[in-house]
C-alpha positions as semicolon CSV with decimal commas, in nm:
position;residue;x (nm);y (nm);z (nm)
1;X;-1,055;-0,668;-0,052
2;X;-0,817;-0,821;0,248
3;X;-0,658;-1,149;0,229
4;X;-0,737;-1,402;0,496
5;X;-0,499;-1,428;0,767
6;X;-0,365;-1,774;0,669
7;X;-0,324;-1,670;0,306
8;X;-0,126;-1,298;0,453
9;X;0,107;-1,529;0,672
10;X;0,183;-1,746;0,371
11;X;0,263;-1,413;0,127
12;X;0,434;-1,269;0,411
13;X;0,761;-1,420;0,442
14;X;0,851;-1,398;0,018
15;X;0,743;-1,046;0,084
16;X;1,001;-0,997;0,360
17;X;1,245;-1,185;0,200
18;X;1,210;-0,926;-0,052
19;X;1,239;-0,655;0,123
20;X;1,525;-0,766;0,316
21;X;1,709;-0,913;0,003
22;X;1,663;-0,554;-0,163
23;X;1,814;-0,375;0,112
24;X;2,107;-0,605;0,165
25;X;2,158;-0,585;-0,237
26;X;2,102;-0,213;-0,222
27;X;2,397;-0,205;0,044
28;X;2,610;-0,436;-0,169
29;X;2,540;-0,222;-0,488
30;X;2,626;0,077;-0,290
31;X;2,954;-0,062;-0,153
32;X;3,068;-0,188;-0,486
33;X;3,007;0,123;-0,652
34;X;3,162;0,316;-0,379
35;X;3,459;0,082;-0,368
36;X;3,500;0,110;-0,774
37;X;3,437;0,440;-0,841
38;X;3,580;0,635;-0,520
39;X;3,841;0,371;-0,422
40;X;3,970;0,282;-0,760
41;X;3,917;-0,106;-0,683
42;X;3,840;-0,390;-0,921
43;X;3,508;-0,452;-0,947
44;X;3,573;-0,819;-0,833
45;X;3,709;-0,655;-0,497
46;X;3,447;-0,409;-0,480
47;X;3,199;-0,704;-0,508
48;X;3,364;-0,895;-0,220
49;X;3,360;-0,585;0,006
50;X;2,951;-0,527;-0,070
51;X;2,894;-0,895;-0,034
52;X;3,042;-0,870;0,339
53;X;2,831;-0,557;0,419
54;X;2,518;-0,728;0,262
55;X;2,581;-1,019;0,442
56;X;2,563;-0,840;0,801
57;X;2,234;-0,653;0,700
58;X;2,080;-0,984;0,529
59;X;2,181;-1,213;0,858
60;X;1,997;-1,007;1,101
61;X;1,693;-0,905;0,871
62;X;1,640;-1,245;0,786
63;X;1,684;-1,394;1,130
64;X;1,459;-1,125;1,310
65;X;1,182;-1,031;1,011
66;X;1,168;-1,304;0,734
67;X;1,211;-1,619;0,920
68;X;1,139;-1,494;1,296
69;X;1,413;-1,730;1,410
70;X;1,501;-1,576;1,735
71;X;1,621;-1,849;1,930
72;X;1,885;-1,993;2,162
73;X;2,037;-2,140;1,814
74;X;2,157;-1,790;1,702
75;X;2,531;-1,936;1,624
76;X;2,412;-2,269;1,442
77;X;2,171;-2,031;1,212
78;X;2,452;-1,757;1,165
79;X;2,708;-2,034;1,049
80;X;2,447;-2,177;0,816
81;X;2,372;-1,854;0,681
82;X;2,726;-1,785;0,648
83;X;2,748;-2,126;0,442
84;X;2,452;-2,035;0,219
85;X;2,554;-1,676;0,184
86;X;2,900;-1,792;0,094
87;X;2,803;-2,035;-0,164
88;X;2,577;-1,777;-0,317
89;X;2,881;-1,548;-0,325
90;X;3,112;-1,805;-0,500
91;X;2,829;-1,848;-0,773
92;X;2,798;-1,487;-0,777
93;X;3,152;-1,402;-0,809
94;X;3,210;-1,664;-1,049
95;X;2,955;-1,556;-1,273
96;X;3,050;-1,186;-1,233
97;X;3,405;-1,277;-1,339
98;X;3,294;-1,468;-1,663
99;X;3,056;-1,147;-1,760
100;X;3,356;-0,927;-1,656
101;X;3,587;-1,134;-1,861
102;X;3,374;-1,183;-2,167
103;X;3,211;-0,817;-2,183
104;X;3,437;-0,600;-1,997
105;X;3,405;-0,380;-1,674
106;X;3,244;-0,075;-1,873
107;X;2,908;-0,231;-1,753
108;X;3,005;-0,398;-1,441
109;X;2,703;-0,273;-1,258
110;X;2,451;-0,453;-1,535
111;X;2,638;-0,770;-1,489
112;X;2,611;-0,770;-1,124
113;X;2,261;-0,698;-1,129
114;X;2,201;-0,992;-1,369
115;X;2,400;-1,205;-1,149
116;X;2,262;-1,108;-0,818
117;X;1,911;-1,177;-0,934
118;X;1,997;-1,511;-1,060
119;X;2,133;-1,601;-0,723
120;X;1,872;-1,493;-0,510
121;X;1,608;-1,743;-0,554
122;X;1,815;-2,025;-0,465
123;X;1,907;-1,853;-0,145
124;X;1,567;-1,799;-0,024
125;X;1,508;-2,165;-0,091
126;X;1,813;-2,262;0,103
127;X;1,779;-2,007;0,384
128;X;1,390;-2,090;0,444
129;X;1,447;-2,483;0,458
130;X;1,816;-2,523;0,604
131;X;1,985;-2,206;0,754
132;X;1,666;-2,065;0,957
133;X;1,444;-2,403;0,970
134;X;1,264;-2,402;1,298
135;X;1,399;-2,678;1,509
136;X;1,258;-2,831;1,836
137;X;1,489;-2,749;2,132
138;X;1,530;-3,054;2,356
139;X;1,593;-2,964;2,709
């Protein structure tokens, strides 16, 4: 059974958001783990490095795939996505720091996963309706 075209288009955006988000989260997680395990950084510094890598991947993926916002307004979209991402990172880093303080760093990967899943839904909504919203270009 196939979805009608209109239903597929409606389902496509959240699926692409999840795919790009999973790729960015994997990049974030791998950089975090590398920084802690190999470079002996604290989990909070590793989280910051992971965020930087994930931001670049997620901006490109969401701009060109999820929200298909390839337009002349790339700088505005990037600044908006940076604001969304930085707010999400601030929430992520704060919650991550609380969990590390309460439960220790031994299970930092689990704390990071819980925090990341918590922040992801808000990022989708703000990205869709603000950062990458379609705007009419007046000439």
